[in-house]
Amino acid sequence: MSDLPHYSPQTESIYRRPITAQRRLLVIYAHPDDEAFGNAGIILAARHAGIEVHYICATRGECGTVDDHFLTLYPDVRALRTAEQMAAAEALDLGAVHFLNYRDSNMPGSLDNQNHQALVQAPVGDVATRIATLIDDIKPEFVITFPPYGGYGHPDHIAIHHASMAALAHATWHVPNVFYSTFSTTLIRAIILFMRIIRRNPRAFGRNGDIDVVRVAEEATPITTTVDCRHVIPAKIAAWQCHASQGGRTTRVPRICWRWFYGTETLTRVTPPALGHREVLRFEA
Ligand SMILES: [Zn+2]
């Protein structure tokens, strides 16, 4: 890392309106689409309750796999995914998107990991300082970021987890409620079982065979907190569709099952620690 030229990108904050709301939620992830695929329902439920929501997005998702036809209107994946992110910002009614402007690091072992602009090459302290500055500006009541394994082990997800936690420790503003995104492992364990039955390796899952589903299940943090999202499901699906190049185009789940599939989102409470029983987080004051 030390032989690479130092890279110090500028934060680019794109405001859709000034901060006037009394209560604020800050979501901190790595790529355009992490906010929508992970927490569209929670973001929309917060907006429904009058809470301002900002998104810190560490990269522009330059290494995302994209079918060629998505690029007809854009010079490259970076421009495409930035446009998708800003469309999602409208669909989610975000107050602002703050791009940290690191480069997507791609999955482990790829050459993109070695790019000097990659998020994984940035010193954690540098990234944390920049996030802490934004935390002190935004003064959120709630922060959501990735858990230690970042959901499925993407190096950028893990990097932004460490930077976010360091930023929360260093910021002057004390964030009273900190959460990790998480998910039920029931379906994942069923997929592992099914893959073993058909003699496929669950440790080499996905289009590129680079997702270890066994580890995804093992590393998932516990569900301590649920958020009712039933009232925002159509808007949640509309937000996913903004990230069309990343598979957000359609849902194959019949509408009659939407409430069951999409009606609840889950979190792990980090601060203050969970009390042992599962809480229902209601944003209404
Ligand atoms: Zn991501």
CSV table of C-alpha atoms in Angstrom, one decimal, residues 53-270:
chain,number,residue,atom,x,y,z
A,53,VAL,CA,-32.3,11.1,5.1
A,54,HIS,CA,-28.8,11.6,3.7
A,55,TYR,CA,-26.7,9.0,2.0
A,56,ILE,CA,-22.8,8.8,2.2
A,57,CYS,CA,-21.8,6.7,-0.8
A,58,ALA,CA,-18.0,6.0,-0.8
A,59,THR,CA,-17.6,5.1,-4.5
A,60,ARG,CA,-19.4,5.4,-7.9
A,61,GLY,CA,-19.6,1.6,-8.3
A,62,GLU,CA,-17.2,1.7,-11.2
A,63,CYS,CA,-16.6,-2.1,-11.1
A,64,GLY,CA,-20.3,-3.1,-11.3
A,65,THR,CA,-21.1,-5.6,-14.0
A,66,VAL,CA,-23.3,-3.9,-16.5
A,67,ASP,CA,-24.9,-5.1,-19.7
A,68,ASP,CA,-23.8,-3.1,-22.8
A,69,HIS,CA,-27.2,-1.6,-23.6
A,70,PHE,CA,-27.2,0.3,-20.4
A,71,LEU,CA,-24.2,2.3,-21.6
A,72,THR,CA,-25.7,3.7,-24.8
A,73,LEU,CA,-26.4,7.0,-23.0
A,74,TYR,CA,-23.3,7.1,-20.8
A,75,PRO,CA,-19.5,7.3,-21.4
A,76,ASP,CA,-18.8,4.7,-18.7
A,77,VAL,CA,-20.1,2.7,-15.7
A,78,ARG,CA,-19.2,5.5,-13.3
A,79,ALA,CA,-21.5,8.0,-15.1
A,80,LEU,CA,-24.3,5.4,-15.5
A,81,ARG,CA,-24.3,4.5,-11.9
A,82,THR,CA,-24.1,8.1,-10.7
A,83,ALA,CA,-27.2,8.8,-12.8
A,84,GLU,CA,-28.9,5.8,-11.3
A,85,GLN,CA,-28.0,6.9,-7.8
A,86,MET,CA,-29.4,10.4,-8.3
A,87,ALA,CA,-32.6,8.9,-9.8
A,88,ALA,CA,-32.8,6.7,-6.7
A,89,ALA,CA,-32.3,9.7,-4.5
A,90,GLU,CA,-35.4,11.2,-6.1
A,91,ALA,CA,-37.4,8.0,-5.6
A,92,LEU,CA,-36.3,7.7,-2.0
A,93,ASP,CA,-36.7,11.5,-1.5
A,94,LEU,CA,-33.2,11.8,0.0
A,95,GLY,CA,-32.1,15.2,1.2
A,96,ALA,CA,-28.6,14.7,-0.2
A,97,VAL,CA,-26.1,12.2,-1.5
A,98,HIS,CA,-22.5,12.7,-0.4
A,99,PHE,CA,-20.0,10.9,-2.7
A,100,LEU,CA,-16.6,10.3,-1.1
A,101,ASN,CA,-15.2,9.6,-4.6
A,102,TYR,CA,-13.1,6.6,-3.9
A,103,ARG,CA,-12.9,4.0,-6.7
A,104,ASP,CA,-14.8,0.8,-6.4
A,105,SER,CA,-12.4,-1.9,-5.3
A,106,ASN,CA,-14.2,-4.9,-6.9
A,107,MET,CA,-14.2,-8.4,-5.4
A,108,PRO,CA,-11.1,-9.9,-3.7
A,109,GLY,CA,-8.2,-10.9,-5.9
A,110,SER,CA,-9.2,-8.5,-8.8
A,111,LEU,CA,-6.7,-6.0,-10.1
A,112,ASP,CA,-9.1,-3.2,-9.2
A,113,ASN,CA,-8.1,-3.9,-5.5
A,114,GLN,CA,-4.6,-2.6,-6.4
A,115,ASN,CA,-5.8,0.7,-8.0
A,116,HIS,CA,-4.4,3.5,-5.9
A,117,GLN,CA,-7.8,5.2,-6.0
A,118,ALA,CA,-9.6,2.1,-4.6
A,119,LEU,CA,-11.5,2.5,-1.4
A,120,VAL,CA,-9.5,-0.5,0.1
A,121,GLN,CA,-6.2,1.3,-0.5
A,122,ALA,CA,-7.3,4.4,1.4
A,123,PRO,CA,-6.1,4.6,5.1
A,124,VAL,CA,-9.1,3.9,7.3
A,125,GLY,CA,-8.3,7.1,9.3
A,126,ASP,CA,-8.5,9.2,6.1
A,127,VAL,CA,-12.0,7.9,5.2
A,128,ALA,CA,-13.1,8.1,8.8
A,129,THR,CA,-12.1,11.7,9.2
A,130,ARG,CA,-14.1,12.6,6.1
A,131,ILE,CA,-17.2,10.7,7.3
A,132,ALA,CA,-16.8,12.3,10.8
A,133,THR,CA,-16.9,15.7,9.2
A,134,LEU,CA,-20.2,14.9,7.5
A,135,ILE,CA,-21.6,13.4,10.7
A,136,ASP,CA,-20.8,16.7,12.5
A,137,ASP,CA,-22.5,18.6,9.7
A,138,ILE,CA,-25.6,16.4,9.5
A,139,LYS,CA,-26.0,15.6,13.2
A,140,PRO,CA,-28.1,12.5,12.6
A,141,GLU,CA,-30.3,10.8,15.2
A,142,PHE,CA,-29.8,7.5,13.4
A,143,VAL,CA,-26.9,6.0,11.5
A,144,ILE,CA,-27.1,2.7,9.4
A,145,THR,CA,-24.0,1.1,8.0
A,146,PHE,CA,-22.6,-2.3,7.1
A,147,PRO,CA,-21.8,-5.0,9.7
A,148,PRO,CA,-18.2,-6.3,9.9
A,149,TYR,CA,-18.5,-8.8,7.0
A,150,GLY,CA,-20.4,-6.3,4.9
A,151,GLY,CA,-23.3,-8.6,4.0
A,152,TYR,CA,-21.5,-10.8,1.5
A,153,GLY,CA,-17.8,-9.9,2.0
A,154,HIS,CA,-17.3,-7.2,-0.6
A,155,PRO,CA,-14.0,-5.5,0.3
A,156,ASP,CA,-15.6,-2.0,0.0
A,157,HIS,CA,-18.5,-3.0,2.3
A,158,ILE,CA,-16.0,-4.2,4.9
A,159,ALA,CA,-13.8,-1.0,4.4
A,160,ILE,CA,-16.8,1.3,4.8
A,161,HIS,CA,-17.9,-0.6,8.0
A,162,HIS,CA,-14.5,0.1,9.6
A,163,ALA,CA,-14.3,3.7,8.4
A,164,SER,CA,-17.9,4.4,9.6
A,165,MET,CA,-17.3,2.9,13.1
A,166,ALA,CA,-14.0,4.9,13.4
A,167,ALA,CA,-15.9,8.0,12.3
A,168,LEU,CA,-18.6,7.5,14.9
A,169,ALA,CA,-16.0,7.2,17.6
A,170,HIS,CA,-14.2,10.4,16.4
A,171,ALA,CA,-17.0,12.7,15.5
A,172,THR,CA,-17.9,15.5,17.9
A,173,TRP,CA,-21.6,14.7,17.4
A,174,HIS,CA,-22.7,11.7,19.4
A,175,VAL,CA,-25.1,9.6,17.3
A,176,PRO,CA,-27.6,8.1,19.7
A,177,ASN,CA,-28.8,5.2,17.5
A,178,VAL,CA,-26.4,3.2,15.4
A,179,PHE,CA,-27.4,0.1,13.4
A,180,TYR,CA,-26.0,-2.4,11.0
A,181,SER,CA,-28.1,-3.6,8.2
A,182,THR,CA,-28.8,-7.3,8.4
A,183,PHE,CA,-31.2,-10.0,7.1
A,184,SER,CA,-32.8,-13.3,8.0
A,185,THR,CA,-30.6,-16.3,7.2
A,186,THR,CA,-33.5,-18.7,6.8
A,187,LEU,CA,-33.6,-18.4,3.0
A,188,ILE,CA,-29.8,-18.4,2.7
A,189,ARG,CA,-29.6,-21.7,4.7
A,190,ALA,CA,-32.2,-23.1,2.4
A,191,ILE,CA,-30.1,-22.1,-0.6
A,192,ILE,CA,-27.0,-23.7,0.9
A,193,LEU,CA,-28.9,-26.9,1.4
A,194,PHE,CA,-30.4,-26.8,-2.1
A,195,MET,CA,-26.9,-26.2,-3.6
A,196,ARG,CA,-25.4,-29.1,-1.7
A,197,ILE,CA,-28.3,-31.4,-2.9
A,198,ILE,CA,-27.6,-30.5,-6.5
A,199,ARG,CA,-23.8,-30.8,-5.9
A,200,ARG,CA,-23.0,-27.1,-6.4
A,201,ASN,CA,-20.5,-25.4,-4.2
A,202,PRO,CA,-22.2,-22.8,-1.9
A,203,ARG,CA,-18.9,-21.2,-1.3
A,204,ALA,CA,-18.6,-20.2,-5.0
A,205,PHE,CA,-22.0,-18.6,-5.6
A,206,GLY,CA,-23.2,-15.9,-8.0
A,207,ARG,CA,-22.5,-14.7,-11.5
A,208,ASN,CA,-18.8,-14.7,-10.9
A,209,GLY,CA,-18.6,-17.5,-8.3
A,210,ASP,CA,-17.1,-15.1,-5.8
A,211,ILE,CA,-19.7,-15.2,-3.0
A,212,ASP,CA,-19.3,-17.6,-0.1
A,213,VAL,CA,-22.9,-18.2,0.9
A,214,VAL,CA,-21.9,-20.3,3.9
A,215,ARG,CA,-19.9,-17.5,5.3
A,216,VAL,CA,-22.7,-15.0,4.5
A,217,ALA,CA,-24.9,-17.0,6.8
A,218,GLU,CA,-22.2,-17.5,9.5
A,219,GLU,CA,-21.3,-13.8,9.6
A,220,ALA,CA,-24.8,-12.3,9.5
A,221,THR,CA,-25.3,-10.2,12.6
A,222,PRO,CA,-28.4,-10.9,14.7
A,223,ILE,CA,-31.8,-9.2,14.0
A,224,THR,CA,-32.5,-7.0,17.0
A,225,THR,CA,-34.7,-4.5,15.3
A,226,THR,CA,-37.5,-4.6,12.7
A,227,VAL,CA,-39.0,-1.7,10.8
A,228,ASP,CA,-42.5,-1.9,9.3
A,229,CYS,CA,-42.3,-1.0,5.6
A,230,ARG,CA,-45.7,-2.2,4.4
A,231,HIS,CA,-46.9,1.3,3.7
A,232,VAL,CA,-44.0,2.1,1.3
A,233,ILE,CA,-43.6,-1.1,-0.7
A,234,PRO,CA,-44.5,0.3,-4.2
A,235,ALA,CA,-42.1,3.2,-3.6
A,236,LYS,CA,-39.4,0.8,-2.4
A,237,ILE,CA,-39.7,-1.3,-5.6
A,238,ALA,CA,-39.6,2.0,-7.6
A,239,ALA,CA,-36.3,2.9,-5.9
A,240,TRP,CA,-34.8,-0.6,-6.8
A,241,GLN,CA,-35.8,0.0,-10.4
A,242,CYS,CA,-33.6,3.1,-10.5
A,243,HIS,CA,-30.6,0.8,-10.2
A,244,ALA,CA,-31.7,-1.1,-13.3
A,245,SER,CA,-28.1,-1.9,-14.5
A,246,GLN,CA,-27.5,-3.8,-11.2
A,247,GLY,CA,-30.6,-6.0,-11.5
A,248,GLY,CA,-33.2,-3.7,-10.0
A,249,ARG,CA,-35.5,-3.9,-12.9
A,250,THR,CA,-38.2,-6.2,-11.9
A,251,THR,CA,-39.7,-8.2,-9.1
A,252,ARG,CA,-40.9,-11.7,-9.9
A,253,VAL,CA,-42.8,-11.8,-6.6
A,254,PRO,CA,-46.6,-11.6,-7.2
A,255,ARG,CA,-48.2,-8.5,-5.8
A,256,ILE,CA,-50.3,-10.5,-3.4
A,257,CYS,CA,-47.1,-11.7,-1.6
A,258,TRP,CA,-45.4,-8.3,-1.5
A,259,ARG,CA,-46.3,-7.6,2.1
A,260,TRP,CA,-44.8,-10.9,3.2
A,261,PHE,CA,-41.6,-10.6,1.2
A,262,TYR,CA,-41.0,-6.8,1.3
A,263,GLY,CA,-43.1,-5.6,4.3
A,264,THR,CA,-40.4,-5.7,7.0
A,265,GLU,CA,-36.7,-4.7,7.0
A,266,THR,CA,-34.3,-5.7,9.7
A,267,LEU,CA,-31.3,-4.2,11.6
A,268,THR,CA,-28.8,-5.0,14.3
A,269,ARG,CA,-28.7,-2.4,17.0
A,270,VAL,CA,-25.2,-1.4,17.9
